[in-house]
Coordinates of N, CA and C in Angstrom, one line a residue:
M185 N 283.0 -68.2 -59.2 CA 281.7 -68.6 -60.1 C 281.8 -70.3 -60.9
R186 N 283.1 -70.8 -60.9 CA 283.6 -71.9 -61.2 C 282.8 -73.2 -60.7
R187 N 283.2 -72.6 -59.6 CA 282.7 -73.5 -58.2 C 280.9 -74.0 -58.0
L188 N 280.0 -72.7 -58.4 CA 279.0 -72.6 -58.1 C 278.5 -72.9 -60.0
G189 N 279.4 -73.3 -61.1 CA 279.1 -73.8 -62.5 C 277.9 -72.8 -62.9
I190 N 277.9 -71.3 -62.8 CA 277.7 -70.4 -63.4 C 278.8 -69.2 -64.6
G191 N 277.7 -70.0 -65.6 CA 278.3 -69.2 -66.5 C 278.1 -67.6 -67.0
R192 N 278.7 -67.2 -68.1 CA 278.5 -66.2 -68.8 C 277.2 -65.5 -69.4
G193 N 276.0 -66.7 -69.6 CA 275.2 -66.0 -69.8 C 274.3 -66.4 -69.0
D194 N 274.1 -66.6 -67.8 CA 273.2 -66.5 -66.3 C 273.3 -65.8 -65.7
A195 N 271.7 -65.6 -64.8 CA 271.6 -64.1 -64.5 C 272.3 -64.2 -63.4
V196 N 273.0 -62.7 -62.8 CA 273.7 -62.6 -61.3 C 273.3 -61.5 -61.0
L197 N 272.7 -61.5 -59.5 CA 272.5 -60.5 -58.7 C 273.4 -60.2 -57.8
D198 N 273.9 -58.4 -57.3 CA 274.6 -58.2 -56.9 C 273.9 -57.5 -55.8
V199 N 273.8 -57.8 -54.3 CA 272.8 -57.5 -53.2 C 274.0 -56.7 -52.7
G200 N 273.3 -55.3 -52.6 CA 274.4 -54.2 -51.3 C 275.8 -54.1 -52.6
C201 N 275.7 -53.7 -53.7 CA 276.5 -53.5 -54.7 C 277.1 -52.6 -54.7
G202 N 276.6 -51.5 -54.2 CA 276.7 -49.9 -54.2 C 277.3 -49.3 -55.4
A203 N 278.2 -49.3 -56.1 CA 278.3 -48.2 -57.8 C 278.1 -49.5 -58.3
G204 N 278.5 -50.7 -58.0 CA 278.5 -51.5 -58.8 C 279.9 -51.8 -59.7
E205 N 280.9 -51.5 -58.7 CA 282.6 -51.5 -59.7 C 282.4 -53.1 -59.6
L206 N 282.2 -54.4 -59.1 CA 282.1 -56.0 -59.2 C 281.5 -56.0 -60.3
L207 N 280.1 -55.5 -60.4 CA 279.4 -56.0 -61.8 C 280.4 -55.4 -63.2
R208 N 281.0 -54.0 -62.8 CA 281.8 -53.6 -64.0 C 282.6 -54.6 -64.4
E209 N 283.4 -55.5 -63.2 CA 284.4 -56.2 -63.5 C 283.6 -57.3 -64.5
L210 N 282.7 -57.8 -63.9 CA 282.2 -59.3 -65.0 C 281.5 -58.9 -66.2
Q211 N 281.4 -57.9 -66.0 CA 280.7 -57.1 -67.3 C 282.3 -57.4 -68.7
R212 N 283.1 -56.3 -67.9 CA 284.4 -56.7 -68.5 C 284.9 -58.3 -68.7
D213 N 284.7 -58.9 -68.1 CA 284.6 -60.6 -68.4 C 283.8 -61.3 -69.1
G214 N 282.6 -61.1 -69.5 CA 282.2 -61.4 -70.8 C 280.7 -61.8 -70.4
F215 N 280.2 -61.5 -68.6 CA 278.8 -61.6 -68.0 C 278.1 -60.9 -68.9
R216 N 277.2 -61.4 -69.4 CA 275.9 -60.6 -69.6 C 274.2 -60.1 -69.2
R217 N 274.1 -61.0 -68.3 CA 273.0 -60.7 -67.3 C 272.9 -60.7 -66.1
L218 N 273.3 -58.9 -65.8 CA 274.0 -58.5 -64.5 C 273.2 -57.3 -64.4
A219 N 272.8 -57.7 -62.3 CA 272.0 -56.8 -62.4 C 272.7 -56.6 -60.5
G220 N 272.6 -55.3 -60.4 CA 272.8 -54.8 -58.6 C 271.4 -53.9 -57.8
I221 N 271.8 -54.5 -56.5 CA 270.7 -53.2 -56.1 C 271.5 -52.8 -54.1
D222 N 271.1 -51.5 -54.3 CA 271.9 -51.2 -52.9 C 270.7 -50.1 -52.3
P223 N 269.7 -50.4 -51.5 CA 269.0 -49.3 -51.2 C 269.5 -48.2 -50.6
Y224 N 271.4 -47.8 -50.7 CA 271.5 -46.2 -50.1 C 272.1 -46.0 -51.4
L225 N 271.7 -46.1 -52.5 CA 271.5 -45.2 -53.5 C 271.1 -43.8 -53.9
P226 N 271.3 -43.3 -54.3 CA 270.9 -41.8 -54.1 C 269.6 -41.6 -54.9
A227 N 269.8 -43.0 -56.3 CA 269.0 -42.6 -57.5 C 269.6 -43.9 -58.4
D228 N 268.6 -44.7 -59.4 CA 269.4 -45.7 -59.8 C 270.6 -45.2 -60.9
L229 N 271.4 -46.3 -60.9 CA 272.3 -45.7 -62.0 C 272.5 -47.1 -63.8
D230 N 272.5 -46.5 -64.3 CA 272.4 -47.1 -65.8 C 274.1 -47.0 -66.0
L231 N 274.7 -48.3 -66.2 CA 275.9 -48.4 -65.8 C 276.4 -48.9 -67.5
G232 N 275.3 -48.8 -68.1 CA 275.8 -49.1 -69.7 C 275.5 -50.7 -70.4
Q233 N 275.7 -51.2 -71.9 CA 275.3 -52.2 -71.9 C 274.3 -53.2 -71.3
G234 N 273.2 -52.4 -70.9 CA 272.1 -53.0 -70.2 C 272.3 -53.5 -68.2
L235 N 273.2 -52.8 -68.4 CA 273.9 -53.5 -66.4 C 273.4 -52.0 -65.6
V236 N 272.4 -52.6 -64.9 CA 271.4 -51.2 -64.4 C 271.6 -51.8 -62.8
V237 N 272.3 -50.8 -61.8 CA 271.6 -51.1 -60.4 C 270.7 -50.2 -60.0
R238 N 269.9 -50.8 -59.4 CA 268.8 -50.1 -59.0 C 268.9 -49.8 -57.3
R239 N 268.1 -48.6 -56.9 CA 268.3 -48.3 -55.6 C 266.7 -49.1 -54.9
E240 N 267.4 -50.7 -54.6 CA 266.2 -51.4 -53.9 C 266.6 -52.1 -53.1
H241 N 265.8 -52.8 -52.0 CA 265.8 -53.3 -51.3 C 265.9 -54.7 -51.8
L242 N 266.4 -55.8 -51.1 CA 266.2 -57.4 -51.5 C 264.5 -57.4 -51.5
A243 N 263.7 -57.2 -50.4 CA 262.5 -57.3 -50.6 C 261.3 -56.7 -52.0
D244 N 262.5 -55.6 -52.6 CA 261.7 -55.2 -53.9 C 262.0 -56.3 -55.0
V245 N 263.0 -57.1 -54.4 CA 263.3 -58.0 -56.1 C 262.0 -59.1 -56.5
T246 N 261.9 -58.9 -57.7 CA 261.1 -59.5 -58.4 C 261.2 -60.7 -59.2
E247 N 262.6 -60.8 -60.0 CA 263.2 -61.6 -60.6 C 264.0 -62.5 -60.3
R248 N 264.0 -63.7 -60.6 CA 265.0 -65.1 -60.2 C 266.2 -65.0 -60.8
H249 N 267.1 -65.1 -60.3 CA 268.9 -65.5 -60.3 C 269.4 -66.9 -60.3
D250 N 270.1 -66.8 -61.5 CA 271.0 -68.2 -61.5 C 272.4 -68.0 -60.4
L251 N 272.0 -66.5 -59.8 CA 273.7 -66.5 -58.6 C 273.1 -65.6 -58.1
V252 N 272.9 -65.1 -56.9 CA 272.8 -64.1 -56.1 C 274.2 -64.0 -55.1
M253 N 274.5 -62.5 -55.0 CA 275.7 -62.9 -54.2 C 275.7 -61.6 -53.0
L254 N 276.0 -61.7 -51.9 CA 276.3 -60.7 -50.6 C 278.0 -60.7 -50.4
H255 N 278.1 -59.8 -50.4 CA 279.5 -59.4 -50.5 C 280.0 -58.5 -48.9
H256 N 280.1 -59.1 -48.0 CA 279.8 -58.0 -47.0 C 279.0 -57.2 -46.7
V257 N 278.1 -57.9 -46.7 CA 276.3 -57.2 -46.7 C 275.3 -58.2 -45.1
L258 N 275.7 -59.2 -45.1 CA 274.7 -60.1 -44.6 C 274.7 -58.8 -43.0
E259 N 276.1 -58.9 -42.8 CA 276.4 -58.4 -41.0 C 275.6 -57.0 -40.5
H260 N 275.2 -56.5 -42.0 CA 275.0 -55.3 -41.6 C 273.3 -55.6 -41.6
L261 N 272.8 -56.7 -41.5 CA 270.8 -56.6 -41.8 C 270.4 -57.0 -40.4
P262 N 269.5 -56.4 -39.9 CA 269.0 -57.1 -38.7 C 268.3 -58.0 -38.8
D263 N 267.3 -59.1 -39.7 CA 266.8 -60.4 -39.7 C 266.9 -61.1 -40.5
Q264 N 267.9 -62.0 -40.1 CA 268.8 -63.0 -40.6 C 267.3 -63.9 -41.7
R265 N 266.9 -64.5 -40.5 CA 265.9 -66.0 -41.1 C 265.2 -64.8 -42.6
G266 N 264.7 -63.5 -41.9 CA 264.0 -62.8 -42.9 C 265.1 -62.8 -44.3
V267 N 266.2 -62.2 -44.4 CA 267.0 -62.8 -45.5 C 267.1 -63.7 -46.4
F268 N 267.4 -64.7 -45.9 CA 267.4 -66.2 -45.5 C 266.3 -66.1 -47.1
M269 N 264.6 -66.2 -46.6 CA 263.9 -66.5 -46.9 C 263.6 -65.3 -48.1
Q270 N 264.2 -64.3 -48.1 CA 263.8 -63.3 -49.4 C 265.0 -64.2 -50.3
L271 N 266.6 -64.5 -49.9 CA 267.6 -65.1 -51.1 C 266.8 -66.2 -51.6
R272 N 265.9 -66.9 -50.9 CA 265.1 -68.3 -51.5 C 264.3 -67.6 -52.6
R273 N 263.6 -66.7 -52.3 CA 262.6 -66.4 -53.4 C 263.1 -66.2 -54.6
V274 N 264.5 -65.4 -54.5 CA 264.9 -64.5 -55.3 C 265.8 -65.6 -56.2
V275 N 266.5 -66.8 -55.6 CA 267.4 -67.7 -56.4 C 266.5 -68.6 -57.0
K276 N 266.9 -69.3 -58.6 CA 265.9 -70.1 -59.0 C 266.4 -71.1 -58.1
P277 N 265.5 -72.2 -58.0 CA 265.6 -73.4 -57.4 C 267.0 -73.9 -58.0
G278 N 267.9 -74.8 -57.3 CA 269.2 -75.5 -57.9 C 270.2 -74.0 -58.3
G279 N 269.4 -73.0 -58.0 CA 270.6 -71.6 -58.2 C 271.4 -71.8 -56.7
G280 N 272.8 -70.7 -57.1 CA 273.8 -70.5 -56.2 C 273.7 -69.3 -55.5
L281 N 274.2 -69.3 -54.5 CA 274.0 -68.4 -53.4 C 275.8 -68.0 -53.0
L282 N 276.4 -67.0 -53.0 CA 277.8 -66.5 -52.7 C 277.8 -65.2 -51.6
V283 N 278.3 -66.2 -50.6 CA 278.0 -64.9 -48.9 C 279.1 -65.2 -48.4
R284 N 279.8 -63.6 -48.3 CA 280.9 -63.3 -47.8 C 281.0 -62.3 -46.4
V285 N 281.1 -63.1 -45.5 CA 281.4 -62.3 -44.4 C 282.4 -62.3 -43.3
P286 N 282.2 -61.1 -42.2 CA 283.2 -61.7 -41.4 C 282.9 -62.8 -40.5
L287 N 284.1 -63.4 -39.5 CA 283.7 -64.7 -38.7 C 284.0 -64.5 -37.5
A288 N 283.6 -65.1 -36.1 CA 283.6 -64.3 -34.8 C 284.4 -66.0 -34.4
D289 N 284.4 -66.8 -35.2 CA 285.4 -67.8 -35.2 C 286.7 -67.8 -35.6
S290 N 287.4 -66.7 -35.0 CA 288.5 -66.7 -35.8 C 289.7 -66.6 -34.6
L291 N 290.8 -66.6 -35.3 CA 292.1 -66.2 -34.6 C 292.4 -64.9 -34.1
A292 N 291.6 -64.1 -35.0 CA 291.4 -62.3 -35.0 C 290.9 -62.2 -33.6
W293 N 289.7 -62.7 -33.5 CA 288.7 -62.8 -32.1 C 289.2 -63.5 -31.4
R294 N 289.7 -64.5 -31.2 CA 290.1 -65.0 -30.0 C 291.5 -64.4 -29.7
R295 N 292.6 -63.6 -30.5 CA 293.6 -62.4 -30.1 C 292.7 -61.5 -29.1
Y296 N 292.4 -60.9 -29.8 CA 291.9 -59.3 -29.9 C 290.9 -59.1 -29.2
G297 N 290.0 -60.0 -29.1 CA 288.8 -59.4 -28.4 C 287.8 -58.2 -28.6
A298 N 287.6 -57.1 -28.0 CA 286.4 -55.8 -27.9 C 287.3 -55.5 -29.3
D299 N 288.9 -55.3 -29.4 CA 289.5 -54.8 -30.2 C 289.7 -55.3 -31.7
W300 N 289.1 -56.4 -32.0 CA 289.3 -57.0 -33.1 C 288.7 -56.1 -34.5
V301 N 289.4 -55.8 -35.5 CA 288.6 -54.3 -36.2 C 287.2 -55.0 -36.8
Q302 N 286.9 -56.3 -37.0 CA 285.6 -57.0 -37.7 C 284.7 -56.8 -37.0
L303 N 284.7 -56.5 -35.9 CA 283.9 -56.2 -34.9 C 283.0 -55.0 -35.0
D304 N 283.2 -54.0 -35.1 CA 282.8 -52.5 -36.3 C 281.3 -52.7 -35.6
A305 N 281.1 -52.6 -34.1 CA 279.7 -52.0 -34.0 C 280.0 -50.4 -33.9
P306 N 278.4 -49.9 -34.4 CA 277.4 -50.6 -34.4 C 277.0 -50.9 -36.3
R307 N 277.7 -51.1 -36.8 CA 277.8 -51.0 -38.1 C 277.0 -52.8 -38.5
H308 N 278.1 -53.4 -38.0 CA 277.6 -55.1 -37.5 C 276.7 -55.0 -36.8
L309 N 276.2 -56.1 -37.5 CA 274.6 -56.1 -36.5 C 274.4 -57.4 -35.8
V310 N 275.2 -58.1 -36.7 CA 275.2 -60.1 -36.3 C 276.5 -60.3 -36.8
L311 N 277.2 -61.0 -36.0 CA 278.7 -61.9 -36.7 C 278.5 -62.8 -36.4
H312 N 279.1 -63.7 -37.4 CA 278.3 -65.2 -37.4 C 279.2 -65.9 -37.0
T313 N 279.8 -67.5 -36.8 CA 280.6 -68.4 -37.0 C 280.3 -68.9 -38.4
R314 N 281.0 -69.8 -38.4 CA 280.9 -70.8 -39.5 C 279.7 -71.3 -39.7
R315 N 279.8 -72.0 -38.5 CA 278.3 -73.1 -37.8 C 277.4 -72.4 -38.2
S316 N 277.1 -71.2 -37.5 CA 275.9 -70.9 -37.5 C 275.1 -69.8 -38.9
L317 N 276.1 -69.7 -39.6 CA 276.0 -69.2 -41.2 C 275.7 -70.3 -42.0
E318 N 275.7 -71.6 -42.1 CA 275.6 -72.7 -42.3 C 274.6 -73.4 -42.1
R319 N 274.3 -73.3 -40.2 CA 273.0 -73.6 -39.8 C 271.9 -72.6 -40.6
L320 N 271.7 -71.2 -40.4 CA 271.2 -70.5 -41.1 C 270.3 -71.0 -42.3
A321 N 271.6 -71.4 -43.5 CA 271.4 -71.3 -44.4 C 270.5 -72.0 -44.9
A322 N 270.8 -73.5 -44.2 CA 270.0 -75.0 -44.6 C 269.0 -74.5 -44.0
A323 N 268.7 -74.0 -42.9 CA 267.0 -73.7 -42.3 C 266.3 -73.3 -43.7
A324 N 267.0 -72.6 -44.7 CA 266.4 -71.8 -45.5 C 266.4 -73.0 -47.1
G325 N 266.9 -74.2 -47.2 CA 267.1 -74.6 -48.8 C 268.2 -74.8 -49.4
F326 N 269.4 -74.2 -48.0 CA 270.6 -73.7 -49.3 C 271.7 -74.5 -48.3
A327 N 272.0 -75.4 -49.2 CA 273.2 -76.7 -49.0 C 274.9 -76.1 -49.5
L328 N 275.4 -76.0 -48.4 CA 276.5 -75.7 -48.3 C 277.5 -76.2 -49.5
L329 N 278.2 -75.4 -50.4 CA 279.0 -76.7 -51.6 C 280.4 -76.5 -51.0
G330 N 280.5 -74.9 -50.6 CA 282.3 -75.4 -50.3 C 282.1 -74.1 -49.5
R331 N 283.8 -73.5 -49.2 CA 283.8 -72.2 -48.3 C 285.8 -72.6 -48.4
E332 N 286.1 -70.7 -48.8 CA 286.9 -70.5 -48.6 C 287.6 -69.4 -48.0
D333 N 288.0 -69.4 -47.0 CA 288.8 -68.9 -46.2 C 289.4 -67.3 -46.8
D334 N 289.2 -66.1 -46.8 CA 289.3 -65.1 -47.7 C 290.6 -63.9 -47.0
G335 N 290.5 -64.0 -45.6 CA 291.1 -63.1 -45.1 C 292.2 -62.3 -45.3
T336 N 293.0 -61.6 -44.9 CA 293.9 -60.5 -45.5 C 294.7 -59.9 -43.8
A337 N 295.7 -59.2 -44.4 CA 297.1 -58.8 -43.2 C 296.0 -57.6 -42.1
F338 N 294.7 -57.0 -42.9 CA 293.9 -56.1 -42.1 C 293.3 -56.5 -40.7
Q339 N 293.2 -57.9 -40.6 CA 292.2 -58.5 -39.6 C 293.5 -58.4 -38.1
F340 N 294.9 -57.9 -38.4 CA 295.6 -57.9 -37.6 C 296.6 -56.9 -37.3
W341 N 296.2 -55.7 -38.5 CA 296.9 -54.3 -38.1 C 296.0 -54.0 -37.7
G342 N 294.9 -54.0 -38.2 CA 293.6 -53.1 -37.7 C 293.8 -53.3 -36.7
S343 N 293.5 -54.3 -36.1 CA 293.4 -54.7 -34.4 C 294.4 -54.2 -33.4
E344 N 295.3 -54.4 -33.9 CA 296.4 -54.2 -33.7 C 296.3 -52.8 -32.9
Q345 N 295.7 -51.9 -34.0 CA 296.0 -50.7 -33.7 C 295.1 -50.0 -33.1
Y346 N 293.9 -50.9 -33.1 CA 292.6 -50.6 -32.5 C 293.1 -50.7 -30.6
R347 N 294.0 -51.8 -30.7 CA 294.5 -52.3 -29.7 C 295.4 -51.0 -29.1
R348 N 295.9 -50.3 -29.2 CA 297.2 -48.8 -29.2 C 296.2 -47.9 -29.0
G349 N 295.0 -47.9 -29.4 CA 294.6 -46.5 -29.5 C 294.4 -45.9 -30.6
I350 N 294.5 -46.5 -31.9 CA 294.6 -45.6 -32.8 C 293.5 -45.7 -34.3
P351 N 292.7 -44.9 -34.0 CA 291.6 -45.5 -34.9 C 291.8 -45.6 -36.5
L352 N 291.2 -46.6 -36.9 CA 291.2 -46.6 -38.6 C 291.0 -44.9 -39.1
R353 N 290.6 -44.2 -38.9 CA 290.8 -43.2 -39.8 C 291.6 -42.0 -39.0
D354 N 292.3 -42.2 -37.9 CA 293.6 -41.7 -37.3 C 294.4 -41.1 -38.3
P355 N 295.2 -40.0 -38.4 CA 296.4 -39.8 -39.4 C 297.7 -41.1 -39.1
R356 N 297.4 -40.9 -37.5 CA 297.9 -42.5 -37.5 C 298.4 -43.6 -37.9
S357 N 296.8 -43.8 -38.9 CA 296.6 -45.1 -39.5 C 297.5 -45.3 -40.4
H358 N 297.4 -46.8 -40.6 CA 298.1 -47.3 -41.8 C 297.1 -46.9 -42.5
A359 N 296.3 -47.3 -42.6 CA 295.1 -46.7 -43.5 C 295.1 -45.5 -44.5
A360 N 295.3 -44.9 -43.6 CA 295.4 -43.3 -43.5 C 296.8 -43.1 -44.8
D361 N 297.4 -43.7 -44.0 CA 299.0 -43.0 -44.8 C 300.0 -44.2 -44.4
P362 N 299.9 -45.4 -45.8 CA 301.2 -46.4 -44.9 C 302.6 -45.6 -44.7
R363 N 302.9 -44.5 -45.5 CA 304.3 -44.1 -45.1 C 304.6 -43.5 -43.7
R364 N 303.1 -43.5 -43.3 CA 303.3 -43.1 -41.5 C 302.9 -43.9 -40.2
S365 N 302.8 -45.5 -41.1 CA 302.1 -46.1 -40.5 C 303.0 -46.6 -39.1
A366 N 302.2 -47.3 -38.1 CA 303.0 -47.4 -36.9 C 303.8 -48.8 -36.4
F367 N 303.5 -49.1 -38.3 CA 304.1 -50.5 -38.1 C 305.6 -50.9 -38.9
T368 N 306.5 -51.7 -38.4 CA 307.8 -51.7 -39.6 C 306.9 -52.7 -41.1
R369 N 308.2 -52.6 -41.6 CA 308.1 -53.3 -43.1 C 308.1 -54.8 -42.2
A370 N 308.6 -55.1 -41.7 CA 308.6 -56.9 -40.7 C 307.6 -56.9 -40.2
E371 N 307.0 -56.4 -39.6 CA 305.8 -56.2 -38.4 C 304.6 -56.8 -39.7
L372 N 304.7 -55.7 -40.7 CA 303.0 -56.0 -41.7 C 303.7 -57.0 -42.6
D373 N 305.1 -57.5 -42.8 CA 305.1 -59.2 -43.3 C 304.5 -60.0 -42.7
G374 N 304.7 -60.1 -41.2 CA 304.6 -60.8 -40.4 C 302.8 -60.9 -40.0
F375 N 302.1 -59.5 -40.7 CA 300.7 -59.9 -40.6 C 300.6 -61.0 -41.6
A376 N 301.1 -60.2 -42.6 CA 301.0 -61.2 -43.8 C 300.8 -62.4 -43.9
R377 N 302.0 -62.8 -43.4 CA 302.0 -64.2 -43.8 C 301.2 -64.9 -42.5
E378 N 300.8 -64.4 -41.3 CA 299.9 -64.6 -40.1 C 298.2 -65.1 -41.2
A379 N 298.0 -64.2 -41.7 CA 296.8 -63.9 -42.3 C 296.8 -65.1 -43.8
A380 N 297.9 -65.4 -44.1 CA 297.6 -66.6 -45.4 C 297.8 -67.6 -44.4
Q381 N 298.3 -68.1 -43.5 CA 298.7 -69.6 -42.8 C 297.0 -69.3 -42.1
A382 N 296.6 -68.3 -41.5 CA 295.3 -68.3 -41.1 C 294.1 -69.0 -42.3
N383 N 294.2 -69.0 -43.3 CA 293.8 -68.7 -44.5 C 293.4 -70.4 -45.0
R384 N 294.8 -70.8 -44.5 CA 294.9 -72.2 -45.2 C 294.6 -73.2 -43.3
D385 N 294.3 -72.6 -42.3 CA 294.2 -73.1 -41.8 C 292.6 -73.2 -41.4
G386 N 291.7 -72.7 -41.8 CA 290.4 -72.3 -41.6 C 290.3 -71.4 -40.8
E387 N 291.1 -70.4 -40.4 CA 291.1 -70.0 -38.6 C 291.2 -68.5 -39.3
S388 N 290.7 -68.0 -40.0 CA 290.5 -66.5 -40.4 C 289.4 -65.8 -40.1
D389 N 289.3 -64.3 -40.3 CA 288.3 -63.6 -39.7 C 287.0 -63.7 -40.7
Q390 N 287.5 -64.0 -42.1 CA 286.3 -63.6 -42.8 C 286.3 -64.9 -44.3
A391 N 285.4 -65.5 -44.5 CA 285.7 -66.7 -45.6 C 284.2 -66.0 -46.6
A392 N 284.3 -66.3 -48.0 CA 283.3 -66.7 -49.2 C 282.8 -68.3 -48.8
F393 N 281.2 -67.9 -48.9 CA 280.5 -69.4 -48.8 C 279.3 -69.5 -49.9
F394 N 279.6 -70.6 -50.5 CA 279.3 -71.5 -51.7 C 278.1 -72.0 -51.3
F395 N 276.4 -72.0 -51.5 CA 275.9 -72.4 -51.3 C 274.6 -73.3 -52.5
R396 N 274.3 -73.7 -52.7 CA 273.7 -74.7 -53.3 C 272.0 -74.4 -53.0
R397 N 271.0 -73.6 -53.6 CA 269.7 -74.1 -53.9 C 269.0 -75.4 -53.7
D398 N 268.0 -75.4 -53.1 CA 267.4 -77.0 -53.2 C 266.5 -76.4 -54.5
R399 N 265.8 -77.3 -55.3 CA 265.1 -77.1 -56.6 C 263.4 -77.6 -56.0
N400 N 263.1 -77.7 -55.0 CA 261.6 -76.8 -54.5 C 261.0 -76.0 -55.1
P401 N 259.8 -75.6 -55.6 CA 259.7 -74.1 -56.2 C 259.3 -73.2 -54.8

């Protein structure tokens, strides 16, 4: 929020927000003009104190916002150019856009290939590189202000599991029961250190991108 100059009185929209957990956190932090949309909700959710999550698509939004956020949503949408033109429509001139996505130009992708856990076919329809996302945003009038790699050890242990033939929902999966993990504590600590280094090196398999919309109508 600080990087984009967003204050507690600014209008914020979370696209693909699920049940609104992040919006609740922002509300507790004092943000007052919050909204969320998710077309896969069974119905609208009234979370109280003026916070409503609507069962809508991005194309249904009519209001403009100071900040629009997509946290691991873009990769699930087929029409990438169309999405960015809709984002241009709902972000105020000069407003901010925060996009978090998995990234194919990453250490994990190069190491694991088809076993990379965030390949996640068929749920992930589009996988960007840093350059492809920045170019797509620029074509819609969004200038990059910064990027923060924010990957976790999951990129390594999840991919290692796939390589060993262990699905994420398998009883042997570290995600299902860490006590029955296929990995030693030393291995897990090593994955965490490697993830932290990948973040520092700009080699992580996911990142947050901070954009500013141009001031044209």
